[in-house]
Amino acid sequence: MPPGGVARCRRCAATLYRRPKHGVDHTLAWLLAAAALFLIANAFPLVSLDIGGQQTSATLHGAARALHDQGMTVVALLVVGTTIAAPGLGIAAMLYLLLPLWFGRSAPGSMSLARLVQSASPWGMLEVFMLGIIVALVKLAHLASVVPGVGLWAYAALMFAFIAAARSYDSHRIWARLTSIGGATT
């Protein structure tokens, strides 16, 4: 199928397969941008709140720590797992898989990792987290002065960069490159 081509069902016209226009270079560029944005989103405050002259700011780590300190350890673990660990591991796994391919090599365990990336991709839910943040900010707006921080803007950009990387990720092309490289290991 040519780059940008789409295979459709003859009966219902549903999309069966869509081949992205760009190759590994495009996906890798989006992943590197996502990695940089991920670091920024975790290093800087998401929001600053001004309540009665008292100003506080919150990072993702700080929010999880505050939840844990208030006895909501399960919620804190969910926050860490869904906003820090899952996106970070997803970006790292895809970079570990694609960087060696860009140089014409394969990393140890790349076939297993490619299977894992392909099966885990539907579970990435950065956009759900962003929707939750927006709802919370709207609810807080009448109680306090809410100022979006650098971390929030970086997290929003991260969402778009990660979606673009996932959209341009061509598993068929990745599998073909992995199997054509003699050193591909399982």
Coordinates of N, CA, C and O in Angstrom, one line a residue:
M1 N 0.8 -1.2 0.0 CA 0.0 0.0 0.0 C 0.9 1.2 0.0 O 1.9 1.3 0.8
P2 N 0.6 2.2 -0.8 CA 1.4 3.4 -0.9 C 1.3 4.2 0.4 O 0.3 4.2 1.1
P3 N 2.3 5.1 0.7 CA 2.2 5.9 1.9 C 1.0 6.8 1.8 O 0.7 7.4 0.8
G4 N 0.2 6.9 2.9 CA -1.0 7.7 2.9 C -2.2 6.9 2.4 O -3.4 7.4 2.4
G5 N -2.0 5.7 2.0 CA -3.1 4.9 1.4 C -4.0 4.3 2.5 O -3.6 4.2 3.7
V6 N -5.2 4.0 2.2 CA -6.2 3.5 3.1 C -6.9 2.2 2.5 O -7.3 2.2 1.4
A7 N -6.9 1.1 3.3 CA -7.7 -0.1 2.9 C -9.0 0.0 3.6 O -9.1 0.1 4.8
R8 N -10.1 -0.2 2.8 CA -11.4 -0.1 3.3 C -12.2 -1.4 3.0 O -11.9 -2.1 2.0
C9 N -13.1 -1.7 3.8 CA -14.0 -2.9 3.6 C -14.9 -2.6 2.4 O -15.5 -1.6 2.3
R10 N -15.0 -3.6 1.6 CA -15.8 -3.5 0.4 C -17.3 -3.4 0.7 O -18.1 -2.7 0.0
R11 N -17.7 -4.0 1.8 CA -19.1 -4.0 2.2 C -19.6 -2.8 2.9 O -20.6 -2.2 2.6
C12 N -18.8 -2.4 4.0 CA -19.3 -1.3 4.8 C -18.5 0.0 4.7 O -18.8 1.0 5.3
A13 N -17.4 -0.1 4.0 CA -16.4 1.1 3.8 C -15.7 1.5 5.1 O -15.2 2.6 5.1
A14 N -15.7 0.6 6.1 CA -14.9 0.9 7.3 C -13.4 0.8 7.0 O -13.0 0.0 6.1
T15 N -12.7 1.6 7.6 CA -11.2 1.6 7.5 C -10.6 0.4 8.1 O -10.8 0.2 9.3
L16 N -9.9 -0.4 7.4 CA -9.3 -1.6 7.9 C -7.8 -1.3 8.2 O -7.3 -1.8 9.2
Y17 N -7.2 -0.5 7.4 CA -5.8 -0.2 7.6 C -5.5 1.1 7.0 O -5.9 1.4 5.9
R18 N -4.7 1.9 7.6 CA -4.3 3.2 7.1 C -2.8 3.3 7.2 O -2.2 3.2 8.3
R19 N -2.1 3.5 6.1 CA -0.6 3.6 6.1 C -0.2 5.0 6.2 O -0.6 5.8 5.4
P20 N 0.5 5.4 7.3 CA 0.9 6.8 7.5 C 1.8 7.3 6.3 O 2.5 6.5 5.7
K21 N 1.7 8.6 6.1 CA 2.5 9.1 5.0 C 4.0 9.1 5.3 O 4.8 9.0 4.4
H22 N 4.3 9.3 6.5 CA 5.7 9.5 6.8 C 6.2 8.2 7.6 O 5.5 7.5 8.1
G23 N 7.5 8.0 7.6 CA 8.1 6.8 8.1 C 8.5 7.0 9.6 O 8.0 7.8 10.3
V24 N 9.6 6.3 9.9 CA 10.1 6.3 11.3 C 10.6 7.7 11.6 O 10.5 8.1 12.8
D25 N 11.2 8.4 10.7 CA 11.7 9.8 11.0 C 10.6 10.7 11.6 O 10.8 11.4 12.6
H26 N 9.4 10.6 11.0 CA 8.3 11.4 11.5 C 7.9 11.1 12.9 O 7.7 11.9 13.8
T27 N 7.7 9.7 13.1 CA 7.4 9.3 14.4 C 8.4 9.6 15.5 O 8.1 10.0 16.6
L28 N 9.7 9.4 15.1 CA 10.8 9.7 16.0 C 10.8 11.2 16.4 O 11.1 11.5 17.5
A29 N 10.6 12.1 15.4 CA 10.6 13.5 15.7 C 9.5 13.8 16.7 O 9.7 14.6 17.7
W30 N 8.3 13.3 16.5 CA 7.2 13.5 17.5 C 7.5 12.9 18.8 O 7.2 13.5 19.9
L31 N 8.1 11.8 18.9 CA 8.5 11.2 20.1 C 9.5 12.0 20.9 O 9.5 12.1 22.1
L32 N 10.5 12.5 20.2 CA 11.5 13.3 20.9 C 10.9 14.6 21.4 O 11.2 15.1 22.5
A33 N 10.0 15.2 20.6 CA 9.2 16.4 21.1 C 8.4 16.0 22.4 O 8.4 16.7 23.4
A34 N 7.8 14.8 22.3 CA 6.9 14.4 23.5 C 7.8 14.1 24.7 O 7.4 14.5 25.8
A35 N 9.0 13.6 24.5 CA 9.9 13.3 25.6 C 10.3 14.7 26.3 O 10.3 14.8 27.5
A36 N 10.7 15.7 25.5 CA 11.0 17.0 26.0 C 9.9 17.6 26.7 O 10.0 18.1 27.9
L37 N 8.7 17.5 26.2 CA 7.5 18.1 26.8 C 7.1 17.3 28.1 O 6.7 18.0 29.0
F38 N 7.3 16.0 28.1 CA 7.1 15.2 29.3 C 8.0 15.7 30.4 O 7.5 15.8 31.6
L39 N 9.2 15.9 30.1 CA 10.1 16.4 31.2 C 9.7 17.8 31.7 O 9.7 18.0 32.9
I40 N 9.3 18.7 30.8 CA 8.9 20.0 31.2 C 7.6 19.9 32.0 O 7.5 20.6 33.1
A41 N 6.7 19.1 31.6 CA 5.4 19.0 32.3 C 5.5 18.5 33.7 O 4.8 18.8 34.6
N42 N 6.6 17.6 33.9 CA 6.8 17.1 35.2 C 7.7 18.0 36.1 O 7.7 17.8 37.3
A43 N 8.4 18.9 35.5 CA 9.3 19.7 36.3 C 8.7 21.0 36.7 O 9.1 21.6 37.7
F44 N 7.7 21.5 36.0 CA 7.1 22.8 36.3 C 5.7 22.7 36.9 O 5.0 21.7 36.6
P45 N 5.2 23.6 37.6 CA 3.8 23.6 38.2 C 2.8 23.5 37.1 O 2.9 24.2 36.1
L46 N 1.7 22.8 37.4 CA 0.6 22.7 36.5 C -0.3 24.0 36.6 O -0.7 24.6 35.6
V47 N -0.6 24.3 37.8 CA -1.4 25.5 38.1 C -0.9 26.2 39.3 O -0.2 25.6 40.2
S48 N -1.3 27.5 39.4 CA -1.0 28.3 40.6 C -2.4 28.8 41.1 O -3.2 29.2 40.2
L49 N -2.7 28.7 42.3 CA -3.9 29.1 42.9 C -3.7 30.2 43.9 O -2.8 30.2 44.7
D50 N -4.5 31.3 43.8 CA -4.5 32.4 44.7 C -5.8 32.4 45.5 O -6.8 32.8 44.9
I51 N -5.7 31.9 46.7 CA -6.9 31.9 47.6 C -6.8 32.8 48.7 O -5.9 32.6 49.6
G52 N -7.5 33.9 48.7 CA -7.5 34.9 49.8 C -6.1 35.4 50.0 O -5.7 35.6 51.2
G53 N -5.3 35.7 49.0 CA -4.0 36.3 49.1 C -2.9 35.3 49.3 O -1.7 35.6 49.3
Q54 N -3.2 34.0 49.5 CA -2.3 33.0 49.7 C -2.1 32.2 48.4 O -3.1 31.7 47.8
Q55 N -0.9 32.2 47.9 CA -0.6 31.6 46.6 C 0.1 30.2 46.7 O 1.1 30.1 47.5
T56 N -0.4 29.2 46.0 CA 0.2 27.9 46.0 C 0.2 27.4 44.6 O -0.6 27.8 43.8
S57 N 1.2 26.6 44.3 CA 1.3 26.0 43.0 C 1.5 24.5 43.2 O 2.0 24.0 44.2
A58 N 1.1 23.7 42.1 CA 1.1 22.3 42.2 C 1.7 21.7 41.0 O 1.4 22.0 39.9
T59 N 2.6 20.7 41.2 CA 3.2 19.9 40.2 C 2.4 18.5 40.2 O 1.7 18.2 41.2
L60 N 2.7 17.7 39.2 CA 2.1 16.3 39.3 C 2.6 15.6 40.5 O 1.8 14.9 41.2
H61 N 3.9 15.6 40.7 CA 4.5 14.9 41.8 C 3.9 15.4 43.2 O 3.6 14.7 44.1
G62 N 3.8 16.8 43.3 CA 3.3 17.4 44.5 C 1.9 17.0 44.7 O 1.5 16.8 45.9
A63 N 1.1 17.0 43.7 CA -0.3 16.6 43.8 C -0.5 15.1 44.3 O -1.2 14.8 45.2
A64 N 0.3 14.3 43.8 CA 0.3 12.8 44.2 C 0.8 12.7 45.7 O 0.2 12.0 46.4
R65 N 1.8 13.5 46.0 CA 2.3 13.5 47.4 C 1.3 14.0 48.4 O 1.1 13.4 49.4
A66 N 0.6 15.1 48.0 CA -0.5 15.6 48.8 C -1.6 14.6 49.0 O -2.1 14.5 50.1
L67 N -2.0 13.9 48.0 CA -3.0 12.9 48.1 C -2.6 11.8 49.0 O -3.4 11.3 49.9
H68 N -1.3 11.4 48.9 CA -0.8 10.3 49.8 C -0.8 10.8 51.3 O -1.2 10.0 52.2
D69 N -0.4 12.0 51.5 CA -0.3 12.6 52.8 C -1.7 12.7 53.5 O -1.9 12.7 54.7
Q70 N -2.8 12.9 52.6 CA -4.1 13.0 53.1 C -4.8 11.6 53.3 O -6.0 11.5 53.5
G71 N -4.0 10.5 53.1 CA -4.6 9.2 53.3 C -5.2 8.6 52.0 O -5.9 7.6 52.1
M72 N -5.1 9.2 50.9 CA -5.6 8.7 49.7 C -4.5 8.1 48.8 O -4.3 8.5 47.7
T73 N -3.9 7.1 49.4 CA -2.8 6.5 48.7 C -3.1 5.8 47.4 O -2.4 5.9 46.4
V74 N -4.3 5.2 47.3 CA -4.7 4.5 46.1 C -4.9 5.6 45.0 O -4.5 5.4 43.8
V75 N -5.6 6.7 45.3 CA -5.7 7.8 44.3 C -4.4 8.3 43.9 O -4.2 8.6 42.7
A76 N -3.5 8.5 44.9 CA -2.1 9.0 44.6 C -1.4 8.0 43.6 O -0.8 8.5 42.6
L77 N -1.6 6.7 43.8 CA -0.9 5.8 42.9 C -1.6 5.8 41.5 O -0.9 5.7 40.5
L78 N -2.9 6.0 41.5 CA -3.5 6.2 40.2 C -3.0 7.4 39.4 O -2.8 7.4 38.2
V79 N -2.8 8.5 40.2 CA -2.3 9.7 39.6 C -0.9 9.5 39.0 O -0.6 9.8 37.9
V80 N -0.1 8.9 39.8 CA 1.3 8.6 39.4 C 1.3 7.6 38.2 O 2.0 7.8 37.2
G81 N 0.5 6.6 38.3 CA 0.5 5.6 37.2 C 0.0 6.1 35.9 O 0.5 5.8 34.9
T82 N -1.1 6.9 36.0 CA -1.7 7.4 34.7 C -1.1 8.6 34.1 O -1.2 8.9 32.9
T83 N -0.5 9.5 35.0 CA 0.0 10.8 34.5 C 1.5 10.8 34.3 O 2.0 11.6 33.6
I84 N 2.2 10.0 35.1 CA 3.6 10.0 35.0 C 4.2 8.7 34.5 O 5.0 8.7 33.5
A85 N 3.9 7.6 35.1 CA 4.5 6.3 34.7 C 4.1 5.8 33.3 O 4.9 5.5 32.5
A86 N 2.8 5.8 33.1 CA 2.3 5.2 31.8 C 2.8 6.1 30.6 O 3.4 5.5 29.7
P87 N 2.6 7.4 30.6 CA 3.2 8.2 29.5 C 4.7 8.1 29.4 O 5.2 8.0 28.3
G88 N 5.4 8.1 30.5 CA 6.8 8.1 30.5 C 7.3 6.8 29.9 O 8.3 6.7 29.1
L89 N 6.7 5.7 30.4 CA 7.1 4.4 29.9 C 6.8 4.2 28.4 O 7.5 3.6 27.7
G90 N 5.6 4.7 28.0 CA 5.2 4.6 26.6 C 6.2 5.3 25.7 O 6.6 4.8 24.7
I91 N 6.6 6.5 26.1 CA 7.5 7.3 25.3 C 8.9 6.6 25.3 O 9.5 6.5 24.2
A92 N 9.3 6.2 26.5 CA 10.6 5.5 26.6 C 10.7 4.2 25.7 O 11.7 3.9 25.0
A93 N 9.6 3.4 25.8 CA 9.5 2.2 25.0 C 9.6 2.4 23.5 O 10.3 1.8 22.8
M94 N 8.8 3.4 23.1 CA 8.8 3.7 21.6 C 10.2 4.3 21.2 O 10.7 3.9 20.1
L95 N 10.8 5.1 22.0 CA 12.1 5.6 21.7 C 13.2 4.5 21.7 O 14.0 4.4 20.8
Y96 N 13.1 3.6 22.6 CA 14.0 2.4 22.7 C 13.9 1.6 21.4 O 14.8 1.0 20.9
L97 N 12.7 1.5 20.9 CA 12.4 0.7 19.7 C 12.8 1.4 18.5 O 13.4 0.8 17.6
L98 N 12.5 2.7 18.4 CA 12.7 3.4 17.1 C 14.1 4.0 16.9 O 14.5 4.1 15.8
L99 N 14.7 4.4 18.0 CA 16.1 5.0 17.8 C 17.1 4.1 17.1 O 17.7 4.4 16.2
P100 N 17.2 2.8 17.6 CA 18.1 1.9 16.9 C 17.7 1.6 15.5 O 18.5 1.5 14.6
L101 N 16.3 1.5 15.2 CA 15.9 1.3 13.8 C 16.3 2.5 12.9 O 16.6 2.3 11.7
W102 N 16.3 3.7 13.5 CA 16.7 4.8 12.7 C 18.2 4.7 12.2 O 18.5 5.2 11.2
F103 N 19.0 4.0 13.1 CA 20.4 3.8 12.7 C 20.6 2.4 12.0 O 21.7 2.0 11.8
G104 N 19.5 1.8 11.6 CA 19.6 0.5 10.9 C 19.9 -0.7 11.8 O 20.4 -1.7 11.3
R105 N 19.6 -0.6 13.0 CA 19.9 -1.7 14.0 C 18.6 -2.0 14.7 O 17.6 -1.3 14.6
S106 N 18.7 -3.1 15.6 CA 17.5 -3.3 16.4 C 18.1 -3.5 17.9 O 19.2 -4.0 18.1
A107 N 17.3 -3.1 18.8 CA 17.7 -3.2 20.2 C 17.4 -4.6 20.7 O 16.5 -5.2 20.2
P108 N 18.1 -5.0 21.8 CA 17.7 -6.3 22.4 C 16.3 -6.3 22.9 O 15.9 -5.3 23.5
G109 N 15.6 -7.3 22.6 CA 14.2 -7.4 23.0 C 13.2 -6.6 22.2 O 12.1 -6.4 22.6
S110 N 13.6 -6.1 21.0 CA 12.8 -5.2 20.2 C 11.5 -5.9 19.7 O 10.5 -5.2 19.6
M111 N 11.6 -7.1 19.4 CA 10.3 -7.8 18.9 C 9.3 -7.9 20.0 O 8.1 -7.6 19.7
S112 N 9.7 -8.3 21.2 CA 8.8 -8.3 22.3 C 8.2 -6.9 22.6 O 7.1 -6.8 22.9
L113 N 9.1 -6.0 22.6 CA 8.7 -4.6 22.9 C 7.8 -4.1 21.8 O 6.8 -3.3 22.2
A114 N 8.0 -4.4 20.6 CA 7.1 -4.0 19.5 C 5.7 -4.5 19.8 O 4.7 -3.9 19.6
R115 N 5.6 -5.8 20.2 CA 4.3 -6.4 20.5 C 3.7 -5.7 21.7 O 2.5 -5.4 21.7
L116 N 4.4 -5.4 22.7 CA 3.9 -4.7 23.9 C 3.4 -3.3 23.5 O 2.3 -2.9 23.9
V117 N 4.2 -2.5 22.7 CA 3.8 -1.2 22.3 C 2.5 -1.2 21.5 O 1.6 -0.4 21.7
Q118 N 2.4 -2.2 20.6 CA 1.2 -2.3 19.8 C 0.0 -2.7 20.7 O -1.1 -2.2 20.5
S119 N 0.1 -3.6 21.6 CA -1.0 -4.0 22.5 C -1.4 -2.9 23.5 O -2.5 -2.9 23.9
A120 N -0.4 -2.1 24.0 CA -0.7 -1.1 25.0 C -1.2 0.2 24.4 O -1.7 1.0 25.2
S121 N -1.0 0.4 23.1 CA -1.4 1.7 22.6 C -2.9 2.1 22.8 O -3.1 3.3 23.0
P122 N -3.8 1.2 22.8 CA -5.2 1.7 23.0 C -5.4 2.2 24.5 O -6.5 2.8 24.7
W123 N -4.5 1.9 25.4 CA -4.7 2.2 26.8 C -4.2 3.6 27.2 O -4.3 4.0 28.3
G124 N -3.5 4.3 26.3 CA -3.0 5.6 26.6 C -4.1 6.6 26.6 O -4.9 6.7 25.7
M125 N -4.2 7.3 27.7 CA -5.4 8.2 27.9 C -4.9 9.6 28.4 O -5.5 10.1 29.4
L126 N -4.0 10.2 27.8 CA -3.5 11.5 28.2 C -4.7 12.5 28.0 O -4.8 13.4 28.8
E127 N -5.5 12.3 27.0 CA -6.6 13.3 26.8 C -7.6 13.2 27.8 O -8.3 14.3 28.2
V128 N -7.8 12.1 28.5 CA -8.8 12.0 29.6 C -8.3 12.8 30.8 O -9.0 13.5 31.4
F129 N -7.0 12.7 31.0 CA -6.4 13.5 32.1 C -6.5 15.0 31.8 O -6.9 15.7 32.8
M130 N -6.3 15.4 30.6 CA -6.4 16.8 30.3 C -7.8 17.3 30.5 O -8.1 18.4 31.0
L131 N -8.8 16.4 30.1 CA -10.2 16.8 30.3 C -10.5 16.9 31.7 O -11.2 17.9 32.2
G132 N -10.0 16.0 32.6 CA -10.2 16.1 34.0 C -9.6 17.4 34.6 O -10.2 18.1 35.5
I133 N -8.4 17.8 34.1 CA -7.8 19.1 34.6 C -8.7 20.2 34.2 O -8.9 21.2 35.0
I134 N -9.2 20.3 33.0 CA -10.0 21.4 32.5 C -11.3 21.5 33.4 O -11.6 22.6 33.8
V135 N -11.9 20.4 33.6 CA -13.1 20.4 34.5 C -12.8 20.9 35.9 O -13.5 21.7 36.4
A136 N -11.7 20.4 36.4 CA -11.3 20.9 37.8 C -11.0 22.4 37.8 O -11.4 23.0 38.8
L137 N -10.3 22.9 36.8 CA -10.0 24.3 36.7 C -11.2 25.1 36.6 O -11.3 26.2 37.2
V138 N -12.2 24.7 35.8 CA -13.5 25.4 35.7 C -14.2 25.4 37.0 O -14.7 26.5 37.5
K139 N -14.2 24.3 37.7 CA -14.9 24.3 39.0 C -14.2 25.1 40.1 O -14.8 25.7 40.9
L140 N -12.8 25.2 40.0 CA -12.1 26.0 41.0 C -12.1 27.5 40.7 O -11.8 28.3 41.6
A141 N -12.5 27.9 39.5 CA -12.4 29.3 39.1 C -13.2 30.2 39.9 O -12.9 31.4 40.1
H142 N -14.3 29.7 40.4 CA -15.2 30.6 41.3 C -14.7 30.6 42.7 O -15.1 31.5 43.5
L143 N -13.8 29.7 43.1 CA -13.3 29.7 44.5 C -11.9 30.5 44.6 O -11.6 31.0 45.7
A144 N -11.2 30.4 43.6 CA -9.8 31.0 43.6 C -9.4 31.5 42.3 O -10.0 31.2 41.3
S145 N -8.4 32.3 42.3 CA -7.8 32.8 41.1 C -6.9 31.7 40.6 O -5.9 31.3 41.2
V146 N -7.2 31.2 39.4 CA -6.4 30.0 38.8 C -5.6 30.5 37.7 O -6.1 31.1 36.7
V147 N -4.3 30.2 37.8 CA -3.3 30.6 36.7 C -2.7 29.4 36.2 O -2.0 28.7 36.9
P148 N -3.0 29.0 34.9 CA -2.3 27.8 34.3 C -0.8 28.0 34.3 O -0.3 29.1 34.0
G149 N -0.1 27.0 34.7 CA 1.4 27.0 34.7 C 2.0 26.4 33.5 O 1.3 25.9 32.6
V150 N 3.3 26.5 33.4 CA 4.1 26.0 32.3 C 3.9 24.5 32.2 O 3.8 24.0 31.1
G151 N 3.8 23.8 33.3 CA 3.5 22.4 33.3 C 2.2 22.0 32.6 O 2.2 21.0 31.8
L152 N 1.2 22.8 32.8 CA -0.1 22.5 32.2 C 0.0 22.7 30.7 O -0.5 21.8 29.9
W153 N 0.6 23.8 30.2 CA 0.7 24.0 28.8 C 1.6 22.9 28.2 O 1.4 22.5 27.0
A154 N 2.7 22.5 28.9 CA 3.6 21.5 28.4 C 2.8 20.1 28.3 O 3.0 19.4 27.3
Y155 N 1.9 19.9 29.3 CA 1.2 18.6 29.3 C 0.2 18.6 28.1 O -0.1 17.6 27.5
A156 N -0.4 19.8 27.8 CA -1.4 19.9 26.7 C -0.6 19.6 25.4 O -1.1 18.9 24.5
A157 N 0.5 20.2 25.2 CA 1.3 20.0 24.0 C 1.8 18.6 24.0 O 1.9 18.0 22.9
L158 N 2.1 18.0 25.1 CA 2.6 16.6 25.2 C 1.4 15.7 24.6 O 1.7 14.7 23.9
M159 N 0.2 16.0 25.0 CA -0.9 15.2 24.5 C -0.9 15.2 23.0 O -1.1 14.1 22.4
F160 N -0.8 16.4 22.4 CA -0.9 16.4 20.9 C 0.4 15.8 20.3 O 0.2 15.1 19.3
A161 N 1.5 16.0 20.9 CA 2.7 15.3 20.3 C 2.7 13.8 20.4 O 3.0 13.1 19.5
F162 N 2.2 13.3 21.6 CA 2.1 11.8 21.7 C 1.0 11.3 20.8 O 1.2 10.2 20.2
I163 N -0.1 12.0 20.6 CA -1.1 11.5 19.7 C -0.6 11.5 18.2 O -0.8 10.6 17.5
A164 N 0.2 12.5 17.9 CA 0.8 12.6 16.5 C 1.8 11.5 16.4 O 1.9 10.9 15.3
A165 N 2.6 11.2 17.4 CA 3.5 10.1 17.3 C 2.8 8.7 17.1 O 3.2 7.9 16.3
A166 N 1.7 8.5 17.9 CA 1.0 7.3 17.8 C 0.3 7.2 16.5 O 0.2 6.1 15.9
R167 N -0.2 8.3 16.0 CA -0.9 8.3 14.6 C 0.1 8.0 13.5 O -0.3 7.3 12.5
S168 N 1.4 8.4 13.6 CA 2.3 8.2 12.6 C 3.1 6.9 12.7 O 3.8 6.5 11.9
Y169 N 2.9 6.2 13.9 CA 3.5 4.9 14.1 C 2.9 3.9 13.2 O 1.8 3.6 13.3
D170 N 3.7 3.3 12.3 CA 3.3 2.3 11.4 C 3.8 1.0 11.8 O 5.0 0.6 11.6
S171 N 3.0 0.2 12.5 CA 3.5 -1.1 13.1 C 3.9 -2.1 12.0 O 4.8 -2.8 12.2
H172 N 3.2 -2.0 10.8 CA 3.6 -2.9 9.7 C 5.0 -2.6 9.2 O 5.8 -3.5 9.0
R173 N 5.3 -1.3 9.1 CA 6.6 -0.9 8.6 C 7.7 -1.2 9.7 O 8.8 -1.6 9.4
I174 N 7.3 -1.0 10.9 CA 8.3 -1.3 12.0 C 8.6 -2.8 12.0 O 9.7 -3.2 12.1
W175 N 7.5 -3.7 11.9 CA 7.7 -5.1 11.9 C 8.6 -5.5 10.7 O 9.5 -6.4 10.8
A176 N 8.3 -4.9 9.6 CA 9.1 -5.2 8.4 C 10.6 -4.9 8.6 O 11.5 -5.6 8.2
R177 N 10.8 -3.7 9.2 CA 12.2 -3.3 9.4 C 12.9 -4.2 10.4 O 14.1 -4.5 10.3
L178 N 12.2 -4.6 11.5 CA 12.7 -5.4 12.5 C 13.1 -6.8 12.0 O 14.1 -7.4 12.3
T179 N 12.2 -7.4 11.1 CA 12.5 -8.7 10.6 C 13.5 -8.7 9.5 O 14.2 -9.7 9.3
S180 N 13.7 -7.5 8.8 CA 14.7 -7.5 7.8 C 16.1 -7.3 8.4 O 17.1 -7.6 7.7
I181 N 16.2 -6.8 9.6 CA 17.5 -6.6 10.3 C 17.9 -8.0 10.9 O 17.1 -8.6 11.6
G182 N 19.0 -8.5 10.5 CA 19.4 -9.8 11.0 C 19.5 -10.0 12.5 O 19.3 -11.0 13.0
G183 N 19.8 -8.9 13.2 CA 20.1 -9.0 14.6 C 18.8 -8.8 15.5 O 18.9 -8.7 16.7
A184 N 17.6 -8.9 14.9 CA 16.4 -8.7 15.6 C 16.2 -9.9 16.6 O 16.3 -11.0 16.2
T185 N 16.1 -9.5 17.9 CA 16.0 -10.5 18.9 C 14.6 -10.4 19.5 O 14.0 -9.4 19.5
T186 N 14.1 -11.5 20.0 CA 12.8 -11.6 20.7 C 12.9 -11.3 22.1 O 13.8 -11.4 22.8

